[in-house]
Coordinates of C-alpha atoms in Angstrom, one line a residue:
X1 CA -129.3 -55.6 58.6
X2 CA -126.3 -56.1 60.8
X3 CA -125.7 -54.7 64.2
X4 CA -122.9 -52.5 62.9
X5 CA -125.2 -50.9 60.4
X6 CA -127.8 -50.1 63.1
X7 CA -125.2 -48.5 65.3
X8 CA -123.9 -46.4 62.4
X9 CA -127.4 -45.1 61.6
X10 CA -128.1 -44.2 65.2
X11 CA -124.8 -42.3 65.5
X12 CA -125.6 -40.2 62.4
X13 CA -129.1 -39.4 63.7
X14 CA -127.7 -38.3 67.0
X15 CA -125.1 -36.0 65.3
X16 CA -127.9 -34.4 63.2
X17 CA -130.1 -33.9 66.2
X18 CA -127.2 -32.3 68.1
X19 CA -126.4 -29.8 65.3
X20 CA -130.0 -28.8 64.9
X21 CA -130.3 -28.1 68.6
X22 CA -127.2 -25.9 68.5
X23 CA -128.5 -24.1 65.5
X24 CA -131.8 -23.4 67.0
X25 CA -130.3 -22.2 70.3
X26 CA -128.1 -19.7 68.4
X27 CA -130.8 -18.4 66.1
X28 CA -133.2 -17.9 69.0
X29 CA -130.7 -15.7 71.1
X30 CA -132.5 -12.8 72.5
X31 CA -130.4 -10.0 70.9
X32 CA -130.4 -11.6 67.5
X33 CA -134.1 -12.2 67.7
X34 CA -134.7 -8.6 68.8
X35 CA -132.5 -7.2 66.0
X36 CA -134.2 -9.4 63.4
X37 CA -137.6 -8.3 64.6
X38 CA -136.7 -4.7 64.4
X39 CA -135.2 -5.0 61.0
X40 CA -138.1 -7.0 59.6
X41 CA -140.5 -4.4 60.9
X42 CA -138.3 -1.6 59.5
X43 CA -138.1 -3.3 56.1
X44 CA -141.8 -3.6 55.8
X45 CA -142.3 0.2 56.4
X46 CA -139.1 1.2 54.6
X47 CA -136.2 3.4 55.5
X48 CA -137.0 6.0 53.0
X49 CA -138.8 8.9 54.6
X50 CA -138.8 10.3 58.1
X51 CA -139.6 7.9 60.9
X52 CA -142.7 9.7 62.1
X53 CA -146.3 8.8 62.4
X54 CA -147.7 12.0 60.9
X55 CA -146.4 14.1 58.0
X56 CA -146.8 17.2 60.1
X57 CA -144.7 15.9 62.9
X58 CA -141.2 17.5 63.2
X59 CA -138.3 15.2 64.0
X60 CA -135.7 16.7 66.4
X61 CA -132.1 15.9 65.6
X62 CA -129.2 16.9 67.9
X63 CA -125.9 17.3 66.2
X64 CA -122.5 17.9 67.8
X65 CA -118.8 18.0 66.9
X66 CA -115.9 16.6 68.9
X67 CA -112.6 18.0 67.6
X68 CA -109.8 15.6 67.5
X69 CA -107.0 17.4 65.6
X70 CA -106.4 20.4 63.2
X71 CA -104.7 18.7 60.3
X72 CA -103.9 22.0 58.6
X73 CA -105.0 25.4 57.3
X74 CA -103.6 25.9 53.8
X75 CA -103.2 29.6 53.1
X76 CA -102.7 29.1 49.3
X77 CA -105.8 27.1 48.8
X78 CA -107.7 28.5 51.8
X79 CA -108.9 25.1 53.0
X80 CA -109.2 24.0 56.6
X81 CA -108.8 20.3 57.3
X82 CA -109.8 18.8 60.7
X83 CA -110.2 15.4 62.1
X84 CA -113.3 15.0 64.3
X85 CA -116.0 12.9 65.6
X86 CA -119.6 13.8 64.7
X87 CA -122.4 13.1 67.2
X88 CA -126.0 12.5 66.1
X89 CA -129.1 11.8 68.2
X90 CA -132.7 11.5 67.2
X91 CA -135.9 9.6 68.0
X92 CA -137.1 6.8 65.8
X93 CA -140.5 5.5 66.7
X94 CA -140.0 2.3 64.6
X95 CA -137.2 1.1 66.9
X96 CA -138.9 0.7 70.2
X97 CA -139.4 -2.4 72.4
X98 CA -140.1 -3.5 75.9
X99 CA -137.0 -4.6 77.8
X100 CA -138.9 -6.9 80.0
X101 CA -140.0 -9.1 77.1
X102 CA -136.4 -9.3 75.8
X103 CA -134.6 -10.3 79.0
X104 CA -133.7 -6.8 80.0
X105 CA -131.9 -5.8 76.8
X106 CA -132.0 -2.0 76.6
X107 CA -129.9 -1.2 73.5
X108 CA -128.7 -2.8 70.4
X109 CA -126.3 -1.9 67.6
X110 CA -127.5 -1.8 64.0
X111 CA -125.7 -0.8 60.7
X112 CA -126.6 2.7 59.6
X113 CA -127.4 1.6 56.1
X114 CA -130.4 -0.3 57.4
X115 CA -132.0 2.7 59.1
X116 CA -133.1 6.2 58.2
X117 CA -130.4 8.7 59.0
X118 CA -130.6 12.6 58.8
X119 CA -129.1 14.2 55.8
X120 CA -126.9 16.6 57.8
X121 CA -124.0 17.7 55.5
X122 CA -121.2 20.3 55.6
X123 CA -122.4 23.2 53.5
X124 CA -119.0 24.9 53.0
X125 CA -117.2 21.7 52.1
X126 CA -114.1 21.9 50.0
X127 CA -113.6 18.2 49.2
X128 CA -114.3 16.2 46.0
X129 CA -116.0 13.6 48.3
X130 CA -119.4 14.8 49.6
X131 CA -119.6 11.9 52.0
X132 CA -117.3 12.7 55.0
X133 CA -118.3 10.0 57.5
X134 CA -116.8 6.6 57.9
X135 CA -119.3 3.8 58.6
X136 CA -119.8 2.8 62.2
X137 CA -122.6 1.1 64.0
X138 CA -125.7 3.0 65.3
X139 CA -126.6 2.5 68.9
X140 CA -130.4 2.3 69.5
X141 CA -132.1 2.1 73.0
X142 CA -135.5 0.7 73.8
X143 CA -137.2 4.1 73.7
X144 CA -136.2 4.6 70.1
X145 CA -133.4 7.1 70.8
X146 CA -130.7 6.6 68.1
X147 CA -127.1 7.7 68.8
X148 CA -124.6 7.8 66.0
X149 CA -120.9 8.8 66.5
X150 CA -119.0 8.4 63.2
X151 CA -115.5 9.8 62.8
X152 CA -114.9 12.1 59.9
X153 CA -112.3 14.3 58.2
X154 CA -113.8 17.6 57.1
X155 CA -112.3 20.0 54.5
X156 CA -114.0 23.3 54.6
X157 CA -113.4 26.6 52.9
X158 CA -111.9 29.4 55.1
X159 CA -111.3 32.9 53.9
X160 CA -107.8 33.8 55.0
X161 CA -106.9 37.3 56.1
X162 CA -103.1 37.6 55.8
X163 CA -102.8 41.3 56.6
X164 CA -100.8 40.6 59.8
X165 CA -99.0 37.5 58.6
X166 CA -97.2 35.8 60.4
X167 CA -98.8 37.4 63.6
X168 CA -102.3 36.7 62.3
X169 CA -105.5 35.3 63.8
X170 CA -107.8 33.4 61.5
X171 CA -111.5 32.8 61.9
X172 CA -112.9 29.7 60.2
X173 CA -116.3 28.1 60.5
X174 CA -118.1 24.8 59.6
X175 CA -121.8 25.1 58.7
X176 CA -123.9 22.0 59.1
X177 CA -127.6 21.7 58.1
X178 CA -130.1 19.4 56.4
X179 CA -129.6 19.2 52.7
X180 CA -133.4 18.7 51.9
X181 CA -135.5 19.3 55.0
X182 CA -136.4 22.7 56.3
X183 CA -137.4 23.6 59.8
X184 CA -140.9 22.3 59.4
X185 CA -139.6 18.8 58.8
X186 CA -136.4 18.6 60.7
X187 CA -135.4 20.7 63.7
X188 CA -131.7 20.8 64.1
X189 CA -130.3 21.6 67.6
X190 CA -126.9 21.4 69.3
X191 CA -126.0 18.1 70.9
X192 CA -126.9 18.1 74.6
X193 CA -127.2 22.0 74.4
X194 CA -123.5 22.4 73.9
X195 CA -122.3 26.0 73.5
X196 CA -118.8 25.0 72.4
X197 CA -117.0 22.4 70.3
X198 CA -116.1 19.3 72.4
X199 CA -112.3 19.3 72.8
X200 CA -111.9 16.5 75.4
X201 CA -109.9 14.4 72.9
X202 CA -108.2 17.3 71.1
X203 CA -104.5 17.1 70.2
X204 CA -102.7 20.4 70.1
X205 CA -101.5 21.6 66.7
X206 CA -97.9 22.8 66.3
X207 CA -98.9 25.5 63.9
X208 CA -102.1 26.9 65.3
X209 CA -103.4 27.7 68.8
X210 CA -107.1 27.3 69.4
X211 CA -108.4 30.5 71.0
X212 CA -112.1 30.0 70.9
X213 CA -114.6 27.4 69.6
X214 CA -118.2 28.7 70.0
X215 CA -121.2 27.0 68.4
X216 CA -124.3 29.0 67.3
X217 CA -127.6 28.0 65.8
X218 CA -128.8 30.1 62.9
X219 CA -131.9 30.1 60.8
X220 CA -131.6 30.8 57.1
X221 CA -134.7 32.1 55.3
X222 CA -134.8 30.1 52.0
X223 CA -137.4 32.3 50.3
X224 CA -138.2 35.9 50.9
X225 CA -141.9 35.4 50.3
X226 CA -142.3 32.3 52.5
X227 CA -141.6 32.4 56.2
X228 CA -139.9 29.0 56.1
X229 CA -136.6 28.8 57.7
X230 CA -133.8 26.2 57.7
X231 CA -131.9 25.8 60.9
X232 CA -128.2 25.2 60.8
X233 CA -125.4 24.8 63.2
X234 CA -122.2 26.9 62.7
X235 CA -119.1 25.7 64.5
X236 CA -116.5 28.5 64.8
X237 CA -112.7 28.1 65.1
X238 CA -110.6 31.0 66.2
X239 CA -107.0 30.1 65.4
X240 CA -103.9 32.0 66.2
X241 CA -100.7 31.2 64.3
X242 CA -97.6 30.0 66.1
X243 CA -95.2 32.5 64.6
X244 CA -91.9 31.2 66.0
X245 CA -90.9 29.5 62.7
X246 CA -91.8 32.5 60.6
X247 CA -90.1 34.8 63.0
X248 CA -86.8 33.1 62.4
X249 CA -87.2 32.6 58.6
X250 CA -88.9 35.8 57.5
X251 CA -88.9 38.5 60.3
X252 CA -85.4 38.2 61.8
X253 CA -83.5 38.2 58.4
X254 CA -85.6 41.3 57.5
X255 CA -84.6 43.2 60.6
X256 CA -81.0 42.2 60.3
X257 CA -80.8 43.3 56.7
X258 CA -82.5 46.6 57.6
X259 CA -79.8 47.2 60.2
X260 CA -77.1 46.2 57.9
X261 CA -78.3 48.8 55.4
X262 CA -77.4 51.4 57.9
X263 CA -73.8 50.5 57.5
X264 CA -73.8 51.9 54.0
X265 CA -74.1 55.5 55.3
X266 CA -71.1 55.0 57.6
X267 CA -68.7 53.7 54.9
X268 CA -66.3 56.3 53.4
X269 CA -67.1 57.4 49.9
X270 CA -63.7 56.0 48.8
X271 CA -64.7 52.4 49.7
X272 CA -66.2 50.5 46.7
X273 CA -68.3 48.4 49.2
X274 CA -70.5 51.4 49.7
X275 CA -72.3 50.6 46.4
X276 CA -71.9 46.9 46.4
X277 CA -73.3 46.3 49.8
X278 CA -76.5 48.2 48.9
X279 CA -77.1 46.1 45.8
X280 CA -76.5 42.8 47.7
X281 CA -79.0 43.8 50.4
X282 CA -81.6 44.6 47.7
X283 CA -81.2 41.1 46.2
X284 CA -81.6 39.6 49.7
X285 CA -84.9 41.4 50.2
X286 CA -86.1 40.3 46.8
X287 CA -85.4 36.7 47.8
X288 CA -87.3 37.1 51.1
X289 CA -90.2 38.6 49.2
X290 CA -90.2 35.5 46.9
X291 CA -90.3 33.2 50.0
X292 CA -93.2 35.2 51.5
X293 CA -95.2 35.0 48.2
X294 CA -95.0 31.2 48.4
X295 CA -96.4 31.1 51.9
X296 CA -99.4 33.3 51.2
X297 CA -102.4 32.9 48.8
X298 CA -101.8 34.4 45.4
X299 CA -105.4 35.5 44.9
X300 CA -105.8 37.1 48.3
X301 CA -107.5 40.4 48.5
X302 CA -105.1 41.5 51.2
X303 CA -101.3 41.9 51.1
X304 CA -99.4 41.1 54.3
X305 CA -97.8 44.1 56.1
X306 CA -94.6 42.2 56.1
X307 CA -94.7 42.3 52.3
X308 CA -95.2 46.1 52.4
X309 CA -92.2 46.2 54.8
X310 CA -90.1 44.3 52.3
X311 CA -91.1 46.6 49.5
X312 CA -90.5 49.7 51.7
X313 CA -87.0 48.4 52.5
X314 CA -86.3 47.8 48.8
X315 CA -87.4 51.4 48.0
X316 CA -85.3 52.8 50.8
X317 CA -82.3 50.8 49.7
X318 CA -82.7 52.2 46.2
X319 CA -82.9 55.7 47.6
X320 CA -79.8 55.0 49.9
X321 CA -77.9 53.9 46.8
X322 CA -79.0 57.0 45.0
X323 CA -77.9 59.2 48.0
X324 CA -74.6 57.3 48.1
X325 CA -74.0 58.2 44.4
X326 CA -74.7 61.9 45.3
X327 CA -72.3 61.8 48.2
X328 CA -69.5 60.1 46.2
X329 CA -70.0 62.6 43.4
X330 CA -69.7 65.5 45.8
X331 CA -66.7 63.9 47.4
X332 CA -64.6 63.3 44.3
X333 CA -65.7 66.2 42.1
X334 CA -65.5 68.9 44.7
X335 CA -62.4 70.6 43.2
X336 CA -64.1 71.1 39.9
X337 CA -67.2 72.9 41.2
X338 CA -67.9 76.5 41.9
X339 CA -67.8 78.1 45.3
X340 CA -70.4 76.9 47.9
X341 CA -73.5 79.0 47.6
X342 CA -74.6 80.9 50.7
X343 CA -78.0 79.2 50.7
X344 CA -76.4 75.7 50.7
X345 CA -74.0 76.8 53.4
X346 CA -76.9 77.9 55.7
X347 CA -78.8 74.7 55.0
X348 CA -75.8 72.5 55.7
X349 CA -75.0 74.4 59.0
X350 CA -78.6 73.7 60.2
X351 CA -78.5 70.1 59.1
X352 CA -75.2 69.6 60.9
X353 CA -76.7 70.8 64.2
X354 CA -79.6 68.3 63.8
X355 CA -77.5 65.3 62.9
X356 CA -74.8 66.1 65.4
X357 CA -71.9 66.7 63.0
X358 CA -69.0 69.0 63.8
X359 CA -69.2 71.4 60.9
X360 CA -66.5 74.1 60.4
X361 CA -68.5 75.9 57.6
X362 CA -69.1 79.6 58.2
X363 CA -71.0 82.1 56.3
X364 CA -68.7 84.4 54.3
X365 CA -68.4 88.0 55.7
X366 CA -69.3 91.0 53.6
X367 CA -66.8 91.6 50.8
X368 CA -64.3 94.4 51.6
X369 CA -61.6 95.4 49.1
X370 CA -58.3 94.2 50.4
X371 CA -54.8 94.0 49.1
X372 CA -53.8 90.6 47.8
X373 CA -50.8 88.8 49.2
X374 CA -49.0 89.5 46.0
X375 CA -49.6 93.3 46.4
X376 CA -48.3 93.1 50.0
X377 CA -45.1 91.4 48.9
X378 CA -44.5 93.6 46.0
X379 CA -45.2 96.6 48.2
X380 CA -41.7 96.2 49.5
X381 CA -40.4 97.8 46.3
X382 CA -40.5 101.6 46.7
X383 CA -40.9 102.3 43.1
X384 CA -43.9 101.8 41.0
X385 CA -42.3 100.2 37.9
X386 CA -39.8 97.6 39.1
X387 CA -38.4 99.9 41.8
X388 CA -36.9 102.3 39.3
X389 CA -37.9 105.9 39.0
X390 CA -38.8 106.7 35.4
X391 CA -38.9 110.4 35.9
X392 CA -35.1 110.8 36.1
X393 CA -32.3 109.0 34.4
X394 CA -30.3 108.6 37.6
X395 CA -30.5 105.9 40.2
X396 CA -31.6 106.7 43.7
X397 CA -29.0 107.3 46.2
X398 CA -30.9 105.6 49.1
X399 CA -30.7 101.9 49.9
X400 CA -33.6 99.8 48.5
X401 CA -35.9 98.3 51.1
X402 CA -35.6 94.9 49.5
X403 CA -31.8 94.8 50.3
X404 CA -31.1 97.1 53.2
X405 CA -27.5 95.9 53.8
X406 CA -26.3 96.3 50.2
X407 CA -24.8 99.8 49.4
X408 CA -26.5 102.0 46.9
X409 CA -25.7 101.3 43.3
X410 CA -24.9 105.0 42.7
X411 CA -22.3 105.0 45.5
X412 CA -20.7 101.9 44.1
X413 CA -20.4 103.5 40.7
X414 CA -18.9 106.6 42.2
X415 CA -16.3 104.7 44.2
X416 CA -15.4 102.2 41.5
X417 CA -15.3 104.0 38.2
X418 CA -14.4 101.9 35.1
X419 CA -13.4 102.9 31.8
X420 CA -15.7 100.2 30.3
X421 CA -18.7 101.3 32.4
X422 CA -21.9 101.6 30.5
X423 CA -23.9 104.6 30.4
X424 CA -26.4 105.2 33.2
X425 CA -29.3 104.8 30.9
X426 CA -28.3 101.2 29.8
X427 CA -27.7 100.2 33.4
X428 CA -31.1 101.4 34.5
X429 CA -32.8 99.4 31.7
X430 CA -31.0 96.2 32.6
X431 CA -31.9 96.6 36.3
X432 CA -35.5 97.5 35.4
X433 CA -35.8 94.3 33.3
X434 CA -34.4 92.1 36.0
X435 CA -36.7 93.5 38.6
X436 CA -39.7 93.1 36.3
X437 CA -38.9 89.4 35.8
X438 CA -38.6 89.0 39.5
X439 CA -41.9 90.7 40.0
X440 CA -43.7 88.4 37.5
X441 CA -42.2 85.3 39.1
X442 CA -43.4 86.4 42.5
X443 CA -46.8 87.2 41.2
X444 CA -47.1 83.7 39.5
X445 CA -45.9 82.0 42.7
X446 CA -48.2 83.9 45.0
X447 CA -51.1 83.3 42.5
X448 CA -50.5 79.6 42.4
X449 CA -50.4 79.4 46.2
X450 CA -53.6 81.4 46.5
X451 CA -55.4 79.2 43.9
X452 CA -54.2 76.1 45.7
X453 CA -55.5 77.3 49.0
X454 CA -58.8 78.3 47.5
X455 CA -59.2 74.9 45.8
X456 CA -58.3 73.1 49.1
X457 CA -60.8 75.2 51.0
X458 CA -63.5 74.7 48.4
X459 CA -62.8 70.9 48.3
X460 CA -63.1 70.8 52.1
X461 CA -66.4 72.6 52.0
X462 CA -68.0 70.3 49.5
X463 CA -66.8 67.2 51.3
X464 CA -68.3 68.6 54.5
X465 CA -71.6 69.0 52.5
X466 CA -71.3 65.4 51.4
X467 CA -70.7 64.2 55.0
X468 CA -73.6 66.2 56.4
X469 CA -75.9 64.8 53.7
X470 CA -74.7 61.3 54.3
X471 CA -75.5 61.6 58.0
X472 CA -78.9 63.2 57.3
X473 CA -79.8 60.3 55.0
X474 CA -78.7 57.9 57.8
X475 CA -81.0 59.4 60.4
X476 CA -83.9 59.6 57.9
X477 CA -83.5 56.0 57.0
X478 CA -83.2 55.0 60.7
X479 CA -86.4 56.8 61.6
X480 CA -88.4 55.4 58.7
X481 CA -87.2 51.8 59.5
X482 CA -88.1 52.1 63.2
X483 CA -91.5 53.6 62.6
X484 CA -92.5 51.2 59.8
X485 CA -91.2 48.3 61.9
X486 CA -93.4 49.3 64.8
X487 CA -96.4 49.7 62.6
X488 CA -96.0 46.6 60.5
X489 CA -94.2 44.0 62.6
X490 CA -95.7 44.4 66.1
X491 CA -98.4 41.7 66.6
X492 CA -101.9 43.1 66.9
X493 CA -105.0 41.8 68.6
X494 CA -107.9 41.3 66.2
X495 CA -111.0 39.2 66.7
X496 CA -109.9 37.9 70.1
X497 CA -113.4 37.3 71.5
X498 CA -116.1 34.9 70.5
X499 CA -118.7 37.7 70.1
X500 CA -116.4 39.5 67.7
X501 CA -116.2 36.5 65.5
X502 CA -119.9 35.8 65.5
X503 CA -120.8 39.5 64.9
X504 CA -118.5 39.5 61.9
X505 CA -120.0 36.3 60.6
X506 CA -123.6 37.7 60.9
X507 CA -122.6 41.0 59.3
X508 CA -121.0 39.2 56.4
X509 CA -124.1 37.0 55.7
X510 CA -126.7 39.7 56.2
X511 CA -130.2 39.7 57.5
X512 CA -131.2 36.4 56.0
X513 CA -128.8 34.6 58.4
X514 CA -130.0 35.3 61.9
X515 CA -129.4 33.6 65.2
X516 CA -132.3 31.4 66.2
X517 CA -134.0 31.9 69.5

C-alpha cells in the first residue's frame, strides 16, 4: 500500500470522527435531553387521562381571556365575532424536574399535541369549526406548571335586542367550561383571579364601544337528583353602538321628512303640490323602512322603535292626505252647499281660538221678519198695483214719488188736449203695464244681487271652515310628531352596569345556573 493511500484512509477516519463528535455534542444538549426525557416518560404513561396520581384528585385549571378586537356583531344572524388570546394554566405532575441537575433550566416549550390539555370549549359557539385555537407551544416550568396562550377567533351566539336601535346597548356573553369533566374531576377558575376580561391589547372598534367586561364563575347542576356541579366561566361584553352613521342615514332623513310633511298644511288648496308632496313623502318613508329592515334581524322578537316611528309617520301622512282632500273639497265646493249649521259655526269659532286663526264667523242672530231690499225699493211707489189706483178710473193729480220733478200726467192732459187723445182708461192700462214690467225687472235684479251676496258669504264661511280645519290638522300632526319623537328617538339608558347584566343573565337561566362561591 502506498503512502498516498495511507494518508487518504487517515483523512477519512478523521472526518468521520469529527462528525460523530459533533453529533454527540448536539444530541446531548441539556434542553434537548430534558425534553426527550420528559416526552419519553409521558409517552410511557400516556397523554390520555388527567395527569393526576389518584382518580379522586381534582385538577385545577385556570382560564382567562385577553380581548384583542371585536370583529363584528351581526344583527341579522345574531353572531358575535371576537379576536382574542386564551390563557390556560394547570399543574401536570408528570412534567417536573430538578433544575440543578439540568444546568439551571427552569422551563421548556413543548408542542400541545404531545401533552394532556383540558377540554375547555365555548358552549355557545356559532361556528362550523368546533376547534377555535391555533396551535402554539406550551410553556412548562420545573414545578409542573403548564401555561398555554393560544390565539383564537370565537364566534358566539348573542341575542340581539333592537328595541332602541340605533341607540341600543347589547349584552353578549361567552360561556367556557369543560366538555366532559364535572367539578369533581376538573375545577375551573379564573386566570390569576381576574374579575374582568384582559383588554391591555384591545383595539377599539369603530362600531361598538365596550362599556363593561365582567367575568363570573357559575356552577351548573347537570342532574337534579345528583349534587354534581360543573363550573363554568362566563365572560360578559356590554357593547354600546356608535350611532353616528345611523343617525345620518336613518334618523336625520326621518326627522327632515317629518318636518317637510308640515308644509302640506300650509300650501293653499289651489296648489296641486298639496297632494303630490304627501305621496312623495310616503314613498320616501317606505324606502327608509326598507333600509331599516335590512339592518335588523328578520326573526327578532322585538321591533325597533324607529320602525314604529316610520310607520306612525306613514299613517299620519295618509291621514294628512285625507284631511287635505277634505279641505280641498270644502274649498272648491263651498258654493254648492247649504248654509253653515250653527253647531259647525260654534265648533269652528272655538277651534279658531285654539289654533290662532282670525275667524270672522259669527253666530246668526235670532230671525226677525224684515223687509227685503226689493220691498224697500218698490216702496217708493205709492200705489199698490204698479202705482195706479184701481178704485177710480182717473189718474192721481199729485206728483209720483219716483219722479218728483215731472208734472202730473193729469195736468199735462188738461193743458195739452188732443183730438187723437185716447180715452183715460186705455192710458191707465198702458201706464200700469209699463210700471209692472219695471217692477218685475227691479225684483229680478235685486233678487240676483241678493243671491250673489248670499252665495259669496256662504262660500267665504265654508272656506273659513276649511282654513280652520287645515290649521287644526297642522297642530295635531306637529304635537304627535314631537311627542312620538321624544318617546322613540331619544337615547335611553338600559343595562348600563355590570350587576344589571349579570342579574339579567341569572334570571334568564334560572336556579340551575348560580354563581359559585
